[in-house]
mmCIF file of C-alpha atoms and ligand atoms in Angstrom:
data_model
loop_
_atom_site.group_PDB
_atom_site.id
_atom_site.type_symbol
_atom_site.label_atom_id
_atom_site.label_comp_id
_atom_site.label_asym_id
_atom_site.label_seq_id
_atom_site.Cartn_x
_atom_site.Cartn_y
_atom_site.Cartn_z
ATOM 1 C CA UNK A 199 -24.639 7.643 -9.160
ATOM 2 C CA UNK A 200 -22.925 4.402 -8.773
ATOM 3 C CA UNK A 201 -25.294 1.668 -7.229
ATOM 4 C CA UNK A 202 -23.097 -0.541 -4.446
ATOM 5 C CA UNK A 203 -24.245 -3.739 -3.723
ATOM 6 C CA UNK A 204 -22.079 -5.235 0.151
ATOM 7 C CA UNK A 205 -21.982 -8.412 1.013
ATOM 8 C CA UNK A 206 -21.305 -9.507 4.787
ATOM 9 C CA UNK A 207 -22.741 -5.689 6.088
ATOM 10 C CA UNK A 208 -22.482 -6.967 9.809
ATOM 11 C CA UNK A 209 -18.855 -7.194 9.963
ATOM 12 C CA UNK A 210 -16.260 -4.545 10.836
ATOM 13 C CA UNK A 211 -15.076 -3.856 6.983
ATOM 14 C CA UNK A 212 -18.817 -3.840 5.350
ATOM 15 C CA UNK A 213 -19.689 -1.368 8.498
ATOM 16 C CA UNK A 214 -16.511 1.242 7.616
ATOM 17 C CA UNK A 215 -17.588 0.597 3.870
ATOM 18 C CA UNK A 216 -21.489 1.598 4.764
ATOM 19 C CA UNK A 217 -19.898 4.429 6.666
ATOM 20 C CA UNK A 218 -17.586 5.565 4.249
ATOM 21 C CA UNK A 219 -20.411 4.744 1.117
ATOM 22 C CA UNK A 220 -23.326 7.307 2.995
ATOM 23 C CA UNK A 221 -20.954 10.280 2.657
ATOM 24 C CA UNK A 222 -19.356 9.271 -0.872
ATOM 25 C CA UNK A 223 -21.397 11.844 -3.341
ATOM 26 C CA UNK A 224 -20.726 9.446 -6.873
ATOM 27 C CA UNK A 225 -22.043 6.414 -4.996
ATOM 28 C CA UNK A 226 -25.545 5.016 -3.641
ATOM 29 C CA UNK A 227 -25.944 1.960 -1.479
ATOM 30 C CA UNK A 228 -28.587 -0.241 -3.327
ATOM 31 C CA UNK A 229 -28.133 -2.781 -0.997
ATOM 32 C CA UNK A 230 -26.718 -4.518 1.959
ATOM 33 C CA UNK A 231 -26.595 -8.295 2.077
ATOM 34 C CA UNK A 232 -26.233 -10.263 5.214
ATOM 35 C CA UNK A 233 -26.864 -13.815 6.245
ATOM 36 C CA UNK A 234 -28.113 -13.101 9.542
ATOM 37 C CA UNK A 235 -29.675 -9.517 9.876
ATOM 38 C CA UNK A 236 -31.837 -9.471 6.996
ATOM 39 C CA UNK A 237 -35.082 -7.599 7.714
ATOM 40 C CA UNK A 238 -33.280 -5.080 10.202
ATOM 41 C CA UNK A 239 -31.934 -1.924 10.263
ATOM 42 C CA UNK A 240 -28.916 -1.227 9.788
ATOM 43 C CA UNK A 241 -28.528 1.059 12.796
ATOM 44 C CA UNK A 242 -29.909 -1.778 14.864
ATOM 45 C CA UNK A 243 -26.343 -3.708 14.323
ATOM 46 C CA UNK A 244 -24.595 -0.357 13.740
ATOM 47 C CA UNK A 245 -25.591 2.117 16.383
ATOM 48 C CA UNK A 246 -23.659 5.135 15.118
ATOM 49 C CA UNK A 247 -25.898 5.331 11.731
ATOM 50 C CA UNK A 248 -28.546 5.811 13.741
ATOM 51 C CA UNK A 249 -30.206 8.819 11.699
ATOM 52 C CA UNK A 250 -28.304 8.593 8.842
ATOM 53 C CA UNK A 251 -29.584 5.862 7.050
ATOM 54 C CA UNK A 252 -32.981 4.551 7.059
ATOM 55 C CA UNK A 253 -31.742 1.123 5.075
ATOM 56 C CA UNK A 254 -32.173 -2.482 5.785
ATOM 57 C CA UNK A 255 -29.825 -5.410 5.598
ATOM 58 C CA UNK A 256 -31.333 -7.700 3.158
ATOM 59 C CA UNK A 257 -30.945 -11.291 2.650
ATOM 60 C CA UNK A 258 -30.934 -11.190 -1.452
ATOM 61 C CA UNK A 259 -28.810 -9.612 -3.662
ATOM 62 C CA UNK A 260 -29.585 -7.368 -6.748
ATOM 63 C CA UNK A 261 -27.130 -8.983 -9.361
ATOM 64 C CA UNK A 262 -26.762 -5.769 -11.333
ATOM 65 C CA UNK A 263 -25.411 -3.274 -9.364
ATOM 66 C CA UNK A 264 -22.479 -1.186 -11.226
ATOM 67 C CA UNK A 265 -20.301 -2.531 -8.524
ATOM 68 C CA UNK A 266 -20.298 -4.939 -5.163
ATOM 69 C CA UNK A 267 -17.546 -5.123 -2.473
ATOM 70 C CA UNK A 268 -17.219 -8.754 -0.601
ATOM 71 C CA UNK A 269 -16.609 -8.187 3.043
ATOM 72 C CA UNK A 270 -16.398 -11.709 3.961
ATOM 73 C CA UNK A 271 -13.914 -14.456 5.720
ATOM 74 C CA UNK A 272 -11.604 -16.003 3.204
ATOM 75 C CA UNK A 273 -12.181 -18.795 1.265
ATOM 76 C CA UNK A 274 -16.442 -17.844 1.471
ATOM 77 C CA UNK A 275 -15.973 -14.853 -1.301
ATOM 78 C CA UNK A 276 -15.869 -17.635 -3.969
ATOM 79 C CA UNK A 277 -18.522 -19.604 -2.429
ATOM 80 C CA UNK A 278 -20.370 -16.804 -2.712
ATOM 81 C CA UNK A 279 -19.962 -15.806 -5.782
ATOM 82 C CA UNK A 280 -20.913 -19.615 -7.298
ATOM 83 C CA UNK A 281 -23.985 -18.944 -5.673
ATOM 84 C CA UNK A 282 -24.442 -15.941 -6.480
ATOM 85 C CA UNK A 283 -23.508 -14.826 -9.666
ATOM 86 C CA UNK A 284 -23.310 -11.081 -11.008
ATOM 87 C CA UNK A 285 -23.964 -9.489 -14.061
ATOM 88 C CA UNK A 286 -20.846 -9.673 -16.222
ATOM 89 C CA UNK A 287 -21.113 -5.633 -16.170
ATOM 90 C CA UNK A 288 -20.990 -5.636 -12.801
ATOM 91 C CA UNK A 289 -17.435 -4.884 -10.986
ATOM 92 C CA UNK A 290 -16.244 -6.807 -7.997
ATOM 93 C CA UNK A 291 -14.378 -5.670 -4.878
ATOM 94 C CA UNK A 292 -12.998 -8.410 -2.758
ATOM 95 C CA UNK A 293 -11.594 -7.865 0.994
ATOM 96 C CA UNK A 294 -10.748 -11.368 1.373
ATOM 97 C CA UNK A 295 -7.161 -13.015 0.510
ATOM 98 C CA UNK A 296 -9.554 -15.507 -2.153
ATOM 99 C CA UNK A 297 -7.889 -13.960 -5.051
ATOM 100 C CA UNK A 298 -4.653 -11.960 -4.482
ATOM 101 C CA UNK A 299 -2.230 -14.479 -5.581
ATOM 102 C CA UNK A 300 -1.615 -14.516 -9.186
ATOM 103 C CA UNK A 301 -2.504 -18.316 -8.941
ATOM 104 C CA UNK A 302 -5.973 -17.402 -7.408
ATOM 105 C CA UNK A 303 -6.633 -14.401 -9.881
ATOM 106 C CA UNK A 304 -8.321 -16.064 -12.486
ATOM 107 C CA UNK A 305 -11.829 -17.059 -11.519
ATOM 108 C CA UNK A 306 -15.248 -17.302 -13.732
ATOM 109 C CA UNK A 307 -14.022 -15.416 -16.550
ATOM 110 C CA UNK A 308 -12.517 -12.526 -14.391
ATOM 111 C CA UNK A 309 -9.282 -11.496 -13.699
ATOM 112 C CA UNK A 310 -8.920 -10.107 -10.249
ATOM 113 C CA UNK A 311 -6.349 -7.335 -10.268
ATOM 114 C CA UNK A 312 -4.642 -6.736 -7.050
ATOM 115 C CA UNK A 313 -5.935 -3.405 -5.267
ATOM 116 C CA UNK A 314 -2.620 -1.567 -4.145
ATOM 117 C CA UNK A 315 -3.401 2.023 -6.043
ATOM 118 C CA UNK A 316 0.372 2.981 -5.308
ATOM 119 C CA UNK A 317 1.588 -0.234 -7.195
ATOM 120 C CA UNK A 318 -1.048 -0.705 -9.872
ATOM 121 C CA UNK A 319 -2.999 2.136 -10.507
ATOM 122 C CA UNK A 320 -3.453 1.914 -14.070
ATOM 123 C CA UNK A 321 -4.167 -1.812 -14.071
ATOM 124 C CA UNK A 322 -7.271 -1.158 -11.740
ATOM 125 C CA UNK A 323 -8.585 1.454 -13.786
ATOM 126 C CA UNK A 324 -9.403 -1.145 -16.344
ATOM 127 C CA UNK A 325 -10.229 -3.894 -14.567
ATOM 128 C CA UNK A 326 -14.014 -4.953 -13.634
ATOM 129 C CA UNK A 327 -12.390 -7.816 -10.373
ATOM 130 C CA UNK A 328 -10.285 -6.352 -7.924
ATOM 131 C CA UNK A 329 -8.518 -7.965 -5.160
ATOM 132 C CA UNK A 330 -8.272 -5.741 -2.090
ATOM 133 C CA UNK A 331 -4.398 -5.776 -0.261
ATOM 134 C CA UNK A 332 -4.530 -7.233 3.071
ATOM 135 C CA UNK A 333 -3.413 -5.381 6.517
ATOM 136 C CA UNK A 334 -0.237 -5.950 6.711
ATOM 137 C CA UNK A 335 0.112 -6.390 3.809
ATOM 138 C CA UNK A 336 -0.424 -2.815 2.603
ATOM 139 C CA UNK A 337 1.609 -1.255 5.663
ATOM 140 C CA UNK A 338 4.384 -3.380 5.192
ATOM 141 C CA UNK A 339 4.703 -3.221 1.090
ATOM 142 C CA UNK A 340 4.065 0.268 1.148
ATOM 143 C CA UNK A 341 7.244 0.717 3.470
ATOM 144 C CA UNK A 342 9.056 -1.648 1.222
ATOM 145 C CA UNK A 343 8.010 -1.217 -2.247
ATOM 146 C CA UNK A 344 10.802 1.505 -3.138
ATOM 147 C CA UNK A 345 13.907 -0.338 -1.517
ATOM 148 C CA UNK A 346 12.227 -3.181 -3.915
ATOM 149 C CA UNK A 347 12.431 -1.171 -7.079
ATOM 150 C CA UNK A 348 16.184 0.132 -6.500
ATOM 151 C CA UNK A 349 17.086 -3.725 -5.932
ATOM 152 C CA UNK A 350 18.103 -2.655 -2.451
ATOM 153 C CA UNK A 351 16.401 -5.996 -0.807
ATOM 154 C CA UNK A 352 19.019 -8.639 -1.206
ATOM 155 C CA UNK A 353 19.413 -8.929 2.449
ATOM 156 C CA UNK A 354 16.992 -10.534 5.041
ATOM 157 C CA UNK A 355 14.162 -7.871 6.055
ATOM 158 C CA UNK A 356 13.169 -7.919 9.649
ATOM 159 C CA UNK A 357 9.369 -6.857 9.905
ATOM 160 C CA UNK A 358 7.613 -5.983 13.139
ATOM 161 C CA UNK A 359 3.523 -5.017 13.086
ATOM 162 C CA UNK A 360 1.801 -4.751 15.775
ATOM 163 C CA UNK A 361 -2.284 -5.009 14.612
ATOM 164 C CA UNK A 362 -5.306 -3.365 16.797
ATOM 165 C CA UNK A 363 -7.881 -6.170 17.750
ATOM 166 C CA UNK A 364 -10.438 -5.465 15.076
ATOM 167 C CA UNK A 365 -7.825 -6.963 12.708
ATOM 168 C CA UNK A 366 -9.549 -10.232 13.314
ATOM 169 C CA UNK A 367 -12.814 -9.253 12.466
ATOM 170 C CA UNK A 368 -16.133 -8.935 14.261
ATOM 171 C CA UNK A 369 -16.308 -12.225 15.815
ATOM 172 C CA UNK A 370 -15.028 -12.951 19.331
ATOM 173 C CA UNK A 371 -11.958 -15.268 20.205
ATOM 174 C CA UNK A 372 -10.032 -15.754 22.987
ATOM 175 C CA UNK A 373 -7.310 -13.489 22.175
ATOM 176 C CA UNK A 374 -10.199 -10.463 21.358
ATOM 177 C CA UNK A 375 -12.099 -10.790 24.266
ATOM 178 C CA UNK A 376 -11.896 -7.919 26.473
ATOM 179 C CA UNK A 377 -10.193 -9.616 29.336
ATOM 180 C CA UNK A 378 -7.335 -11.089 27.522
ATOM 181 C CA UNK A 379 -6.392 -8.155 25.344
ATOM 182 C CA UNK A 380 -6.612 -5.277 27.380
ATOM 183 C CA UNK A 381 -3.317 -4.650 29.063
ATOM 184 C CA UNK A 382 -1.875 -7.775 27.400
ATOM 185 C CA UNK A 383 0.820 -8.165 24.223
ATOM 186 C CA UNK A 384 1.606 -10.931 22.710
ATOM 187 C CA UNK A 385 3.081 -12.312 18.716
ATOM 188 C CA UNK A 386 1.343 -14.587 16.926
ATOM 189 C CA UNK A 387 2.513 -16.722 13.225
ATOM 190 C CA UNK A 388 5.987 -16.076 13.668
ATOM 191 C CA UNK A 389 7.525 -16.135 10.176
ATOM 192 C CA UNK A 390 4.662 -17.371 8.872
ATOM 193 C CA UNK A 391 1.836 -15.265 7.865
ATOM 194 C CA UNK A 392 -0.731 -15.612 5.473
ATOM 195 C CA UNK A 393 0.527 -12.440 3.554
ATOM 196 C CA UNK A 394 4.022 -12.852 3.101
ATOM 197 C CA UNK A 395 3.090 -14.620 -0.081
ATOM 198 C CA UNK A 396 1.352 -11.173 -1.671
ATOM 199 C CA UNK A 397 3.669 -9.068 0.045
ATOM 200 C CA UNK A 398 6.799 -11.243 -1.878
ATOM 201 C CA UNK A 399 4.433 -10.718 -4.901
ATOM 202 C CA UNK A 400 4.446 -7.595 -5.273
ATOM 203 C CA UNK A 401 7.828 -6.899 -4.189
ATOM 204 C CA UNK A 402 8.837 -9.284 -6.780
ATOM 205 C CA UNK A 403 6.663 -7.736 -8.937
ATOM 206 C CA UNK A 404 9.170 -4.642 -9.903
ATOM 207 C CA UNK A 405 11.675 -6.880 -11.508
ATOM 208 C CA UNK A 406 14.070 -7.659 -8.397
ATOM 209 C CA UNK A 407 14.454 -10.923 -6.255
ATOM 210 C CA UNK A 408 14.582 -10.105 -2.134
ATOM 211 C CA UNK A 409 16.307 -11.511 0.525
ATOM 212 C CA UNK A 410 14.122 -13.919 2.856
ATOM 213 C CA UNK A 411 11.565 -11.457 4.772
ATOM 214 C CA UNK A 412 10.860 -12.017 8.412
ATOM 215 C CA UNK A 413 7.985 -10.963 9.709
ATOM 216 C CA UNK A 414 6.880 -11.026 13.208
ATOM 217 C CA UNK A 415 3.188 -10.023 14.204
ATOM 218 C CA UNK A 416 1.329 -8.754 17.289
ATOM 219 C CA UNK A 417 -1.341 -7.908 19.063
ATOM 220 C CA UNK A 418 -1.667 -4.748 20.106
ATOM 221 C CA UNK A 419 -4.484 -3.797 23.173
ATOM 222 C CA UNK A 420 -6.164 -0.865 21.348
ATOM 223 C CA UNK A 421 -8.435 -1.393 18.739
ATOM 224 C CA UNK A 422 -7.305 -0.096 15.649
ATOM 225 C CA UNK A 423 -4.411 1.125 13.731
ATOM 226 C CA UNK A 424 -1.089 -1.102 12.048
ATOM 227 C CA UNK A 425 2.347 0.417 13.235
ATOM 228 C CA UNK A 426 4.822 -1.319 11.049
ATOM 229 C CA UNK A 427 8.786 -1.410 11.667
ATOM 230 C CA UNK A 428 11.069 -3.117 8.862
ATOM 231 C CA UNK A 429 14.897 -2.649 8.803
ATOM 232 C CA UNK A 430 17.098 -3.847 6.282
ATOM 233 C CA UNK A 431 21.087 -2.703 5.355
ATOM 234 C CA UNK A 432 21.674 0.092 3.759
ATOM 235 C CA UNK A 433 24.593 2.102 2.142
ATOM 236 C CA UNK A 434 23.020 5.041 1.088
ATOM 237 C CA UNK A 435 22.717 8.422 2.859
ATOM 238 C CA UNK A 436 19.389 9.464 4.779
ATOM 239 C CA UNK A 437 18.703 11.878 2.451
ATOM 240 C CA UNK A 438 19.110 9.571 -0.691
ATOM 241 C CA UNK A 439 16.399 7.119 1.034
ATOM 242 C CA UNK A 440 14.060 10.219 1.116
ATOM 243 C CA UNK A 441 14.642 11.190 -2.210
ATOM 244 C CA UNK A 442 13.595 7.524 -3.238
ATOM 245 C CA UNK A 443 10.565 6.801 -1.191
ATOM 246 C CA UNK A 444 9.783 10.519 -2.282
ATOM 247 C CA UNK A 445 10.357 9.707 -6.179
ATOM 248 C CA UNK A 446 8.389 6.538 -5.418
ATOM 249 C CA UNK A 447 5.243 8.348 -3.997
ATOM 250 C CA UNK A 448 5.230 10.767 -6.146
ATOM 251 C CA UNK A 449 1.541 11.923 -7.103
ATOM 252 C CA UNK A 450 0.162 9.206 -4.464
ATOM 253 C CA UNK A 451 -3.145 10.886 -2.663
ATOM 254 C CA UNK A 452 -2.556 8.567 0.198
ATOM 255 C CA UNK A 453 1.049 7.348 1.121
ATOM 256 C CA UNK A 454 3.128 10.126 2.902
ATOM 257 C CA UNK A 455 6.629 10.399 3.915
ATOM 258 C CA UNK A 456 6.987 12.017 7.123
ATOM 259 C CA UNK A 457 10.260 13.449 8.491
ATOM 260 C CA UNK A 458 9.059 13.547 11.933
ATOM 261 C CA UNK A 459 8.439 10.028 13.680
ATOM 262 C CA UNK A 460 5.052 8.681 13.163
ATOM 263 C CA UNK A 461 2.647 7.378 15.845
ATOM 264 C CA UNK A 462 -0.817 5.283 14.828
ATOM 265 C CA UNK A 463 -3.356 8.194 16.298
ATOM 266 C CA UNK A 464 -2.756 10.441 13.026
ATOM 267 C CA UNK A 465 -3.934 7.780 10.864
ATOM 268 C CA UNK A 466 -6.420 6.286 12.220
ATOM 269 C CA UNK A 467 -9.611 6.867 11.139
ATOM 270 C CA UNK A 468 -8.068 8.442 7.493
ATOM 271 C CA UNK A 469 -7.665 6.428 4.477
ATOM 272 C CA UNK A 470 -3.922 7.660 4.309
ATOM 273 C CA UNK A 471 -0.358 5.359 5.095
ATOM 274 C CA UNK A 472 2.444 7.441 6.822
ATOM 275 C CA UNK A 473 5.969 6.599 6.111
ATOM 276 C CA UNK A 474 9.149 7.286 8.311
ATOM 277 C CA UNK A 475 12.511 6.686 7.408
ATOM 278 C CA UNK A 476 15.438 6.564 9.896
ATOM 279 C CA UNK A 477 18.694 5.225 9.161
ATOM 280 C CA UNK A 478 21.084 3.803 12.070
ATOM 281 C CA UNK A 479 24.965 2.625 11.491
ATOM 282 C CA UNK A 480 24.346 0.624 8.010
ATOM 283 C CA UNK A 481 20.887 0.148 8.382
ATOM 284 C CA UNK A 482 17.570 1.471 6.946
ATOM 285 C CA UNK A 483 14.387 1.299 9.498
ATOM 286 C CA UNK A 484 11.344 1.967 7.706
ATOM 287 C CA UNK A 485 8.015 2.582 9.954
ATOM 288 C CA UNK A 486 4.596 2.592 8.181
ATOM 289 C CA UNK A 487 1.318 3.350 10.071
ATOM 290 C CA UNK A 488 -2.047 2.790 8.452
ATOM 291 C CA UNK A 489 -5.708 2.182 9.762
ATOM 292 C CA UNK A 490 -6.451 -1.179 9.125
ATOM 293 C CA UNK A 491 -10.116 -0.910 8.622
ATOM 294 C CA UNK A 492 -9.702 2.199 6.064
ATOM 295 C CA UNK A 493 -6.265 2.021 3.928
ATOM 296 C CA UNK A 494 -5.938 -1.849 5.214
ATOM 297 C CA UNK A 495 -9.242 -2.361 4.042
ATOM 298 C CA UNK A 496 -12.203 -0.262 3.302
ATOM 299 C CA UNK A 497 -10.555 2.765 2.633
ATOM 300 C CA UNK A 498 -8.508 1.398 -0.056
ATOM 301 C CA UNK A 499 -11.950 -1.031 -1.252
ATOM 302 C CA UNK A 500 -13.338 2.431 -2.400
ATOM 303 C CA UNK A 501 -10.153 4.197 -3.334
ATOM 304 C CA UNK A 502 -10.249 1.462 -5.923
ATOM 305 C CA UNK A 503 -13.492 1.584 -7.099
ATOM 306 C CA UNK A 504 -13.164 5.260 -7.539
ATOM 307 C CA UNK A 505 -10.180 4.298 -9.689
ATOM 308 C CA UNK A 506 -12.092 1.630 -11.731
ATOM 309 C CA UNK A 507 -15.448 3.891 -12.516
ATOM 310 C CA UNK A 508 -13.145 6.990 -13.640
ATOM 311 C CA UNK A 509 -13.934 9.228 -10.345
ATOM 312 C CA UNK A 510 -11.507 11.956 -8.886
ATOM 313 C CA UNK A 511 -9.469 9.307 -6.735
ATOM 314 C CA UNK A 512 -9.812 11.081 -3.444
ATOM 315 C CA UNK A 513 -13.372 11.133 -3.344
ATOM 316 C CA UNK A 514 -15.340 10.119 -0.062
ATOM 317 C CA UNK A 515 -11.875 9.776 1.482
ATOM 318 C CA UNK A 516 -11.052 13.190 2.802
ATOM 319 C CA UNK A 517 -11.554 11.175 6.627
ATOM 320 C CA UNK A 518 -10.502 13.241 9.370
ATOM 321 C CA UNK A 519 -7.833 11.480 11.920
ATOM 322 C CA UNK A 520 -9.129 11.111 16.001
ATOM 323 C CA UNK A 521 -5.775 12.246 17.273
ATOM 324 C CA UNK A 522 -6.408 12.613 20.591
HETATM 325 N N1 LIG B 718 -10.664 -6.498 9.859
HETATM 326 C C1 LIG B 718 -9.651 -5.983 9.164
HETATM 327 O O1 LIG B 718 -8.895 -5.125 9.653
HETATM 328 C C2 LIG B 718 -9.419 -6.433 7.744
HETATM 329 C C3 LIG B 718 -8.442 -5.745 6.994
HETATM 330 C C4 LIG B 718 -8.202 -6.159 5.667
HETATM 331 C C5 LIG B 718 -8.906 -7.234 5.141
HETATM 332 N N2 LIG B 718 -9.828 -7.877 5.917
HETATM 333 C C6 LIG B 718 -10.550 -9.009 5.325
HETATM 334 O O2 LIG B 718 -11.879 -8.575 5.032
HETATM 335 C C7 LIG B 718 -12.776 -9.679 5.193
HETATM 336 C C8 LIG B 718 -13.863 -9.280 6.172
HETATM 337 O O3 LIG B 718 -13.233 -8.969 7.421
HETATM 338 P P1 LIG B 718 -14.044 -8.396 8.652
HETATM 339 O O4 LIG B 718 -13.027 -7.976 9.642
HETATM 340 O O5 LIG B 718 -15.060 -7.443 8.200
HETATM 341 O O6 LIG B 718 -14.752 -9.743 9.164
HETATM 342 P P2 LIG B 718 -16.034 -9.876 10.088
HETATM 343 O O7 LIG B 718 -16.158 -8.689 10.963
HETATM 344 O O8 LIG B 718 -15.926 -11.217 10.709
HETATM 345 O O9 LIG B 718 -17.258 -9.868 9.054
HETATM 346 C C9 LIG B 718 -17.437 -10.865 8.069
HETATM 347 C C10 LIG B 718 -18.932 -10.978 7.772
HETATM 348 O O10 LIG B 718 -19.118 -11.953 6.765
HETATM 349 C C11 LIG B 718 -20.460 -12.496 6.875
HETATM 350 N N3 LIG B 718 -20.350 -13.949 6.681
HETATM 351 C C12 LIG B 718 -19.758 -14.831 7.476
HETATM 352 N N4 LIG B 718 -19.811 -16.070 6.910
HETATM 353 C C13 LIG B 718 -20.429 -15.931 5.739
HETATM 354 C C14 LIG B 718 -20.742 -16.825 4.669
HETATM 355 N N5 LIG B 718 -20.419 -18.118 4.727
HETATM 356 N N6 LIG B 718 -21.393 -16.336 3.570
HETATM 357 C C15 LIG B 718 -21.724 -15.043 3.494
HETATM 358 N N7 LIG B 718 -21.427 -14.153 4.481
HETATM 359 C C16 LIG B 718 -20.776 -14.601 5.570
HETATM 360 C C17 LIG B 718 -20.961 -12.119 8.236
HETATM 361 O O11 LIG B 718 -21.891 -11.054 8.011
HETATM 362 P P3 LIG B 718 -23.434 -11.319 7.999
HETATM 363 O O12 LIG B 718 -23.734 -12.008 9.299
HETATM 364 O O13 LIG B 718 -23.986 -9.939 7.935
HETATM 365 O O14 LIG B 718 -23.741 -12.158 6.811
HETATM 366 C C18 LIG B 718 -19.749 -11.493 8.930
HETATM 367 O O15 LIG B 718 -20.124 -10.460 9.797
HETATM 368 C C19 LIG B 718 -11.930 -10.862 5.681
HETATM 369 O O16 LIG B 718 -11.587 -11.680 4.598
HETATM 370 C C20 LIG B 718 -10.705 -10.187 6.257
HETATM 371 O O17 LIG B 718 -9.561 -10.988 6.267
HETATM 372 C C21 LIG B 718 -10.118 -7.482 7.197
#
């Protein structure tokens, strides 16, 4: 058994990772690290467990654990890990943006690979650092990543998301409270968020320069789920773009192309992206849905550690989808 170490239990991505970790059969929670729960229960702060697990959160970490997953706001996972430093055996798993930039990816005497199975599976199967994809990230380069390969990006991209409210984490803000988001819609960073610089990275990363990409967020008012619309021109034939993203995904346990349009209810709660094409006059509109908490984030944390310690890739992830 694999012994997990998670720091920052109390928020909404160490809770689906405690979830997710209970029913994984190669893995065993050895602890659960949290700055301001230590000393209770973990079904005290995460009612649904309630009978499942009779663990603690704890307020010290054991720093040789065969692998720990960071589930804290950026910029603290390297704080953390000055303070707290790990057994050089021991694999990290981070969910923050601290190291997904190439730039950022070299930190005390680890290389942090970045976490997108689809894009980098056999780098993360050697690697003992991983950086874990953001969001939107992961929705939107998993809809773009084969137009990206073909060099079929030169024009401007136009990206819509729209993000459920536990995108921004546990805490409350203005624009989470219940008041403000329910029945409400609004954007928010126009053009200018935080991971259009991974998502150019690993678009880049096949080879081929893109045209300027244009991404407008929202807020949704349901709680979780990423629907994700990009559209770029396009010469080729509907059926050519299928054969592509089709070629592309190839062998991947959790990116799907659908041929039927996609809605957010049959992925949420599953660690799998959905992919619709559609094309329109000369242009290619690409939709990607994806729980943001599971293949946005937790999900895809333990996809990759079942990648790095050798395990069948899918396992633990077989979720089943609410639907309805
Ligand atoms: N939410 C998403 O959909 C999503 C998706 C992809 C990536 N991410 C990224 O994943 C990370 C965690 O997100 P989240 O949504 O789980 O956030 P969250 O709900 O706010 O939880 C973060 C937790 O970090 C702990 N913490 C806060 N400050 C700390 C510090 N200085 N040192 C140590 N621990 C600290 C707190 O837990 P304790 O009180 O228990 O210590 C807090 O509950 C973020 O970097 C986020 O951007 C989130």
């Amino acid at each position: 058994m694999i012994k997990v170490g998670i720091i920052g239990g109390s928020g909404y991505t160490g809770g689906e990772l405690i979830r997710i970790l209970l029913q994984h059969p190669g893995a065993e929670i050895a602890f659960v690290y949290s700055t301001t729960r230590a000393g209770k229960a973990l079904s005290e702060v995460h009612p649904d467990l309630l009978g499942q697990t009779s663990l603690e959160f704890s307020g010290e970490v054991d720093p040789s654990v065969d692998v720990v997953f960071l589930c804290l706001g950026h910029g603290n996972s390297k704080a953390f890990l000055q303070e707290n430093p790990f057994s050089p055996t021991t694999k990290i798993i981070d969910l923050s943006n601290d190291f997904r930039l190439a730039a950022d990816a070299g930190f005390m005497g680890r290389q942090f690979v970045y976490g997108l199975p689809e894009l980098h599976r056999t780098e993360i199967q050697g690697a003992n650092a991983v950086a874990n994809p953001g969001c939107f990230a992961t929705a939107i380069e998993l809809g773009l990543l084969p137009l990206a390969q073909e060099n079929l990006l030169q024009e401007e991209v136009h990206i819509h998301a729209i993000t459920g409210s536990t995108g921004a984490g546990a805490g409350l803000s203005p624009t989470t409270h219940f008041s403000w988001r329910e029945n409400n819609l609004s954007w928010y960073k126009p053009f200018t968020h935080q991971h259009l610089g991974e998502i150019s990275q690993s678009l880049s990363s096949l080879g081929n320069a893109h045209g300027k990409l244009r991404l407008l967020p929202l807020r949704g008012n349901f709680t979780r789920g990423i629907l994700a619309t990009a559209y770029t021109p396009f010469s080729g034939s509907l059926d050519q773009a299928r054969e592509l993203y089709a070629d592309f995904y190839h062998g991947a346990a959790f990116t799907q192309i659908s041929e039927v349009e996609i809605h957010l209810k049959q992925v949420v709660n599953t660690n799998q992206c959905h992919l619709h094409l559609h094309r329109h006059e000369d242009l290619l509109l690409v939709t990607s849905a994806v729980d943001n908490l599971l293949k946005g984030a937790s999900g895809q944390a333990v996809h990759n550690m079942n990648l790095m310690f050798g395990l069948p890739e899918t396992q633990g992830l077989m979720l089943k989808a609410g639907v309805f």
